[in-house]
Backbone as a ProteinNet text record, in pm:
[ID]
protein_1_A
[PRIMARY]
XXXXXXXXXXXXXXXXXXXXXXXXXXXXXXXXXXXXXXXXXXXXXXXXXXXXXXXXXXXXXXXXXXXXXXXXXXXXXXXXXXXXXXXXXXXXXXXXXXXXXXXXXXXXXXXXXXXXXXXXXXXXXXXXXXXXXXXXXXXXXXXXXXXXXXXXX
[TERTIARY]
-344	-402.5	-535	-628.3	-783.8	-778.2	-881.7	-897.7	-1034.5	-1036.1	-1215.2	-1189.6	-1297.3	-1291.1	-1399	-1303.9	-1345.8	-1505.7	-1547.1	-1668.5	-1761.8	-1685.7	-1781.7	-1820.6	-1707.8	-1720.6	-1845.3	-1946.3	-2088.1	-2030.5	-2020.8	-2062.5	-1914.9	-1850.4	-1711.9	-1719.7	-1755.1	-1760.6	-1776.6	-1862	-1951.8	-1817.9	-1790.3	-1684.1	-1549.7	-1502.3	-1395.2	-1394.5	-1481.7	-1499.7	-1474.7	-1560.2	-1511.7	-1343.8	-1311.6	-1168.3	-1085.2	-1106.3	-1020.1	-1031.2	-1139.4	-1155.3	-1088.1	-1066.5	-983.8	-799.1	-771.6	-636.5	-586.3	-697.1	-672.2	-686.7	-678.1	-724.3	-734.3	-878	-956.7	-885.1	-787.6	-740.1	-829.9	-882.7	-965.6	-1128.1	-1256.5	-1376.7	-1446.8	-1409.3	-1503.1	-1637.6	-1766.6	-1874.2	-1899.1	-1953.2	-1953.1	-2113.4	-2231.9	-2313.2	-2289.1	-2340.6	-2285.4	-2423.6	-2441.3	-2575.8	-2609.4	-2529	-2570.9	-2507.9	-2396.3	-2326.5	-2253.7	-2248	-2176.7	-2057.5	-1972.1	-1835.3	-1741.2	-1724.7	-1604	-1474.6	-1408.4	-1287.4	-1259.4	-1151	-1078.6	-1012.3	-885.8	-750.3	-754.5	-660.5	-633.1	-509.9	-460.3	-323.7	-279.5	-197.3	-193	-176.4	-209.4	-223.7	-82.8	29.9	157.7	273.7	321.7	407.2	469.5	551.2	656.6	580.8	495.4	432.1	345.9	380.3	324.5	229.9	114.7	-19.2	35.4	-23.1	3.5	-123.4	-117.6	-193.6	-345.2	-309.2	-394.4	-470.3	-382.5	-485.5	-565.5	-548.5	-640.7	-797.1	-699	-813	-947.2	-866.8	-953.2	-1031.1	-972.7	-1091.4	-1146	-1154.5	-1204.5	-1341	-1324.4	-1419.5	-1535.4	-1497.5	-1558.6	-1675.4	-1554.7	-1577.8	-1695.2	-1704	-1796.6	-1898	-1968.2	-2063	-2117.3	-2065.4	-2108.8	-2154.5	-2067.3	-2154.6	-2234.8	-2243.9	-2400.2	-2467.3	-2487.5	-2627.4	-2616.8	-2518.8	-2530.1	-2603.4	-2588.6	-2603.9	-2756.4	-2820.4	-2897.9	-2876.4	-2749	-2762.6	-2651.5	-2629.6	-2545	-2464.5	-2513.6	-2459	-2377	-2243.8	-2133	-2027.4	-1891.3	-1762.9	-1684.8	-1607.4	-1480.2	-1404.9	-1279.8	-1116.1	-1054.3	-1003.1	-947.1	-825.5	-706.9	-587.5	-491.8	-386	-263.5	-240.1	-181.2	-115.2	47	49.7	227.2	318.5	423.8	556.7	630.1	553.8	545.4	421.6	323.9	164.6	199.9	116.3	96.8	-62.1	5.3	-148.6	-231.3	-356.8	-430	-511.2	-610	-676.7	-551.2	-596.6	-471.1	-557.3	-668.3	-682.6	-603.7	-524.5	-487.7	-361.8	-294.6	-173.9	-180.3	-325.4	-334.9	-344.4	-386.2	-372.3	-225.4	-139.3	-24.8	106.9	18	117.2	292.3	361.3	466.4	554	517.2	570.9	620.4	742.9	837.3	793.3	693	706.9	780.5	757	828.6	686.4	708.5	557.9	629.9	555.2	614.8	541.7	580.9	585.6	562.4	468.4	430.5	517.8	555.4	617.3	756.9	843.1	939.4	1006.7	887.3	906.4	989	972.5	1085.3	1036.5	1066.5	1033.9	1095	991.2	1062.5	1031.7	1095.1	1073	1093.7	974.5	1011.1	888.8	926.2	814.4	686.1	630.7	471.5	456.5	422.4	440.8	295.6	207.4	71.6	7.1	-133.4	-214	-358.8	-412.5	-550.5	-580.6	-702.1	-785.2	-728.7	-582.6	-513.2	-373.2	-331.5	-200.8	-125	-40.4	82	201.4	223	362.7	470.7	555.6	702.6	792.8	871.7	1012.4	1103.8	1177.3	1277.1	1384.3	1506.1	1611.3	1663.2	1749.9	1801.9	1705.4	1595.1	1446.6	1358.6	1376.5	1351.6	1180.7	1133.9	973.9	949.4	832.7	780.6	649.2	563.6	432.8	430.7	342	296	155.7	127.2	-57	-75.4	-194.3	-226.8	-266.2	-302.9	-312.6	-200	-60.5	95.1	174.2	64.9	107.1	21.4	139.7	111.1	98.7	152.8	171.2	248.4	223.1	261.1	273	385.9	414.9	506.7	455.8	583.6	730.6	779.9	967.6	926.8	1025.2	1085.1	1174.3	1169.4	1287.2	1366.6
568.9	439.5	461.5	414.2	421.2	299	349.7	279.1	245.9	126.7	86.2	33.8	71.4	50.9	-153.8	-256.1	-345.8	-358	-269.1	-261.3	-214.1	-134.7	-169.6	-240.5	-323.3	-485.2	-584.8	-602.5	-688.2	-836	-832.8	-993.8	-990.4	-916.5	-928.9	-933.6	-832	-863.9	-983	-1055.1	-1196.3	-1348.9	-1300	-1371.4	-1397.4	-1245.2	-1246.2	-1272.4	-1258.2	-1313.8	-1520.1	-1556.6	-1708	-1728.7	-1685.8	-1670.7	-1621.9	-1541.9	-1519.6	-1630.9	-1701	-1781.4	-1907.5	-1912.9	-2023.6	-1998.1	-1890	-1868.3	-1775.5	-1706.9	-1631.7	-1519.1	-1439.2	-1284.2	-1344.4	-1226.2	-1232.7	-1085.9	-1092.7	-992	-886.9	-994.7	-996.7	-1056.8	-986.5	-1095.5	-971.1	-1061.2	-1002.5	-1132.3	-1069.2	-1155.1	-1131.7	-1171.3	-1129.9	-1202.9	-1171.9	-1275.4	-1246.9	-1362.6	-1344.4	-1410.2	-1507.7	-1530.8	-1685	-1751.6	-1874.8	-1908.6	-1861.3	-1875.2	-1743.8	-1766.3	-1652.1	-1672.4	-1589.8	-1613.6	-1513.4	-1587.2	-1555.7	-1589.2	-1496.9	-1471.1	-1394.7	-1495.2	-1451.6	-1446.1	-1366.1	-1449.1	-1396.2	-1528.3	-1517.2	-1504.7	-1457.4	-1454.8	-1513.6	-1491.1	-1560.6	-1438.1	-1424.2	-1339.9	-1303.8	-1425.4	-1391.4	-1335.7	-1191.8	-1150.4	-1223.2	-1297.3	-1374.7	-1545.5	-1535.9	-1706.1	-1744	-1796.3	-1805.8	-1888.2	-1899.1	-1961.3	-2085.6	-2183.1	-2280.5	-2356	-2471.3	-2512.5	-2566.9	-2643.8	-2723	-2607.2	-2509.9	-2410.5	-2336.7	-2310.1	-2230.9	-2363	-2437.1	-2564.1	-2587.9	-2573	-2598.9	-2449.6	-2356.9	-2185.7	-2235.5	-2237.3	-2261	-2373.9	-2451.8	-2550.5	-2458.5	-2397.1	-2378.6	-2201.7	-2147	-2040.3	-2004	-2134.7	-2150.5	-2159.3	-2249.6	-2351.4	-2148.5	-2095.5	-1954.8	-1866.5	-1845.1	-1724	-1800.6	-1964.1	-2000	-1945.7	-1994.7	-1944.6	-1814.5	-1722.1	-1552.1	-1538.7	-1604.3	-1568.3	-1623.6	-1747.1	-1813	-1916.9	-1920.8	-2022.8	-2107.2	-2179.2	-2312.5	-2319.3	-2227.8	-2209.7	-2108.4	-2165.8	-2048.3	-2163.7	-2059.2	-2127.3	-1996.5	-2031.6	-1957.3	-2008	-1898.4	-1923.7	-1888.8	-1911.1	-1865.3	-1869.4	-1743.9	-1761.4	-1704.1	-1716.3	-1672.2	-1524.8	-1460.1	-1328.3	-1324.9	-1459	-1459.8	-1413.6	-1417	-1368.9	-1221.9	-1215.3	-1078.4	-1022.8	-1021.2	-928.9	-816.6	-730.5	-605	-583.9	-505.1	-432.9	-328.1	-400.6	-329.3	-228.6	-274.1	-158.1	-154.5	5.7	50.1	45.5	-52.5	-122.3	-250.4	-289.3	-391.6	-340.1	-241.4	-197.5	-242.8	-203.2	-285	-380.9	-477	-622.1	-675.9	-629.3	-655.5	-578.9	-521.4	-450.8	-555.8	-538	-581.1	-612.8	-651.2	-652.1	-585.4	-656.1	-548	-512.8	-423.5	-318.6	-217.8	-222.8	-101.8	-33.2	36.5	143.2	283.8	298.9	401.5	543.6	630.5	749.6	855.8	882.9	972	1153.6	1142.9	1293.6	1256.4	1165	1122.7	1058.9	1017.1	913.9	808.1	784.1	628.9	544.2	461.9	317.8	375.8	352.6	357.1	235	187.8	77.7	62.7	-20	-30.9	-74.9	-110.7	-252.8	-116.8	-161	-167.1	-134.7	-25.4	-19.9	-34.9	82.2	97.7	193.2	164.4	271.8	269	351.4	396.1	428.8	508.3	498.8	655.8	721.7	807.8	769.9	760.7	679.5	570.5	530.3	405.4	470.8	421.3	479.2	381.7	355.9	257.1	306.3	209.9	240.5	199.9	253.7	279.9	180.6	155.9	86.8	158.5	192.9	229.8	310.4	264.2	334.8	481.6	525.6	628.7	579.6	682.6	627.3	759.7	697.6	774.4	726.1	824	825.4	913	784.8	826.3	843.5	861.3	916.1	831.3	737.9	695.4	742.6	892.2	952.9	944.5	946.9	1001.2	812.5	742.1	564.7	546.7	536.5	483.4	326.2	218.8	112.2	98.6	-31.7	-130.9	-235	-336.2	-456.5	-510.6	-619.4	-736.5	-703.4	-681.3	-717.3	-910.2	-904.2	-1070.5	-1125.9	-1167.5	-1163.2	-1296.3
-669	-642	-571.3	-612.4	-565.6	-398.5	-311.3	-191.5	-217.4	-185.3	-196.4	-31.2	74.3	175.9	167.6	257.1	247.4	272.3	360.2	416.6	305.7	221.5	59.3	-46.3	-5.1	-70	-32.3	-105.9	-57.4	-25.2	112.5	137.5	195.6	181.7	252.5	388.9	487.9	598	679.4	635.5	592.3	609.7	507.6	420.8	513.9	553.4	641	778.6	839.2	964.7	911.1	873.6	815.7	842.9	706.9	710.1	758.5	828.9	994.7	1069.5	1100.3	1223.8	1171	1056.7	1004.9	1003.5	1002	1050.5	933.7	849.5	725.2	714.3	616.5	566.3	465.9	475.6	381.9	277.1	145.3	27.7	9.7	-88.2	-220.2	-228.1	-288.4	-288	-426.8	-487.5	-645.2	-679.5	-705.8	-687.8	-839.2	-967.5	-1125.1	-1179	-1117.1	-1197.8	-1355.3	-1407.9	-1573.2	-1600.6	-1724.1	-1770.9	-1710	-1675.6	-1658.8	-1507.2	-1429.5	-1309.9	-1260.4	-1169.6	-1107.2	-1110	-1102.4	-1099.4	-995.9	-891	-772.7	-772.9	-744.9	-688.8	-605.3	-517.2	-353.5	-379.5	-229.2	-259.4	-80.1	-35.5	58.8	116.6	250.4	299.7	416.7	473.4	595.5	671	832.8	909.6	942.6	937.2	955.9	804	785.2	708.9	625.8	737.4	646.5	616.4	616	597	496.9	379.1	243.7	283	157.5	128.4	47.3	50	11.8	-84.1	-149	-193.3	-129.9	-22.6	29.9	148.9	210.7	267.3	185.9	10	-68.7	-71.9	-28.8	-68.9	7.9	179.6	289	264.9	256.9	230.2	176.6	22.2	-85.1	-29.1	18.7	41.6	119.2	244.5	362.8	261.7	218.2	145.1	68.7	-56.6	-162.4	-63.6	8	72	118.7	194.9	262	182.2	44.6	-77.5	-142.7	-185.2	-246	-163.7	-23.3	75.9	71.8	118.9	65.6	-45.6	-216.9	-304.9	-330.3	-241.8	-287.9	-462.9	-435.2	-563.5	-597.9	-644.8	-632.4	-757.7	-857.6	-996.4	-973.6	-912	-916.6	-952.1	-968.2	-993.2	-912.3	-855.6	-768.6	-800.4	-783.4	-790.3	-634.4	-575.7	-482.1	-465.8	-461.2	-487.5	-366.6	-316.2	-256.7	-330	-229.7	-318	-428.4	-374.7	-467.5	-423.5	-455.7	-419.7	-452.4	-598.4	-652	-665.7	-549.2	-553	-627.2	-662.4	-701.7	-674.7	-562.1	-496.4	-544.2	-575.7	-656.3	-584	-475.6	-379.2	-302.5	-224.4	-127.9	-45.8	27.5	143.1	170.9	67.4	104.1	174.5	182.7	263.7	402.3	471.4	604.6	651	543.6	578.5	525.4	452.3	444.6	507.7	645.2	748.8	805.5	768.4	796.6	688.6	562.9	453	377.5	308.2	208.1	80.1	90.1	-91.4	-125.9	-252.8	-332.9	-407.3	-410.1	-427.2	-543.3	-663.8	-754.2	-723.6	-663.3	-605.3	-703.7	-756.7	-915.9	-837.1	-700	-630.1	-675.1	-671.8	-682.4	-806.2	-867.8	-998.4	-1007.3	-898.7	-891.5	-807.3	-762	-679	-535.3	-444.7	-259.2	-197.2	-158.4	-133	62.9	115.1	306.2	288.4	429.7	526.2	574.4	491.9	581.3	727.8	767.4	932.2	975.3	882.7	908.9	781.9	759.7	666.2	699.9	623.3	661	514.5	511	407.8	328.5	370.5	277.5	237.5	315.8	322.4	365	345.8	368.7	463.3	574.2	670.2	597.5	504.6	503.9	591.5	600.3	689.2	645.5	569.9	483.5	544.9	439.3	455.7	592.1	730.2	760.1	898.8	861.2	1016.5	942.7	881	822	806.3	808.7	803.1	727.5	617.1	506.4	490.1	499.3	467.4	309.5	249.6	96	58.2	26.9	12.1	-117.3	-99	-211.3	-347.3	-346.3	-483.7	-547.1	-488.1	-528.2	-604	-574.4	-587.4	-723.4	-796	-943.2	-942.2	-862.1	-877.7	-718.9	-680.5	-550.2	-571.3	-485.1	-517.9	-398.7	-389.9	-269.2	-301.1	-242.4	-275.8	-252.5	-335.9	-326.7	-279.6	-104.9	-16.1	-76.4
[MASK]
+++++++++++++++++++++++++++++++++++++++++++++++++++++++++++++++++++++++++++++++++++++++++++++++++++++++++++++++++++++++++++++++++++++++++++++++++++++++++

């Protein structure tokens, strides 16, 4: 699994401070100019583990959100999506391991070839610490992560 450090993401830093101060994490921020509009997508989470995203908070981001990357972008010809991570995420950068510190994945282990599954303790920009069914704590290295994903409590 590849790590793109958020701080390499243009305009993220930017972006997430916003959405922190609103009670969020900031996922996801893909910026796409194309020929006639730009095209954004977020996704946001909630700072608490167990506490889903809802409609009307993608709504209030979304509002506050757009208004901040036109003026970043200088231009008004955009369209954004801004989404929740879901119930069944599948984590695509393995920066997102740290912002989803406390949560239950199952992660496919290319050393093991099977699914391990534990809560999120902590990661950095090589690896993921889980803590296994039973306290057991396992650190996996993101090269060895074929695929990541939410358990569905």
């Amino acid at each position: 699994m590849e790590y793109t450090a958020y701080k390499d993401v243009k305009y993220y830093k930017e972006c997430a401070a916003l959405v922190e101060g609103m009670g969020y994490v900031l996922v996801e921020l893909k910026i796409v100019p194309a020929k006639t509009t730009t095209k954004i997508s977020a996704m946001i989470a909630s700072k608490e583990p167990g506490v889903n995203i809802g409609v009307n908070d993608c709504a209030k981001v979304h509002r506050v959100l757009l208004t901040k990357l036109e003026a970043l972008l200088g231009t008004e010809d955009t369209m954004m999506e801004l989404t929740s991570p879901g119930i069944e995420h599948n984590i695509k950068n393995a920066a997102e391991f740290s912002v989803f510190t406390g949560r239950n994945v199952r992660v496919w282990d290319k050393t093991v070839t099977d699914w391990v599954n534990g809560k999120i303790l902590s990661a950095d920009d090589k690896s993921v610490i889980l803590e296994k069914e039973g306290g057991e704590k396992l650190s996996v290295s993101y090269e060895n992560i074929a695929k990541a994903k939410f358990i569905y409590e």
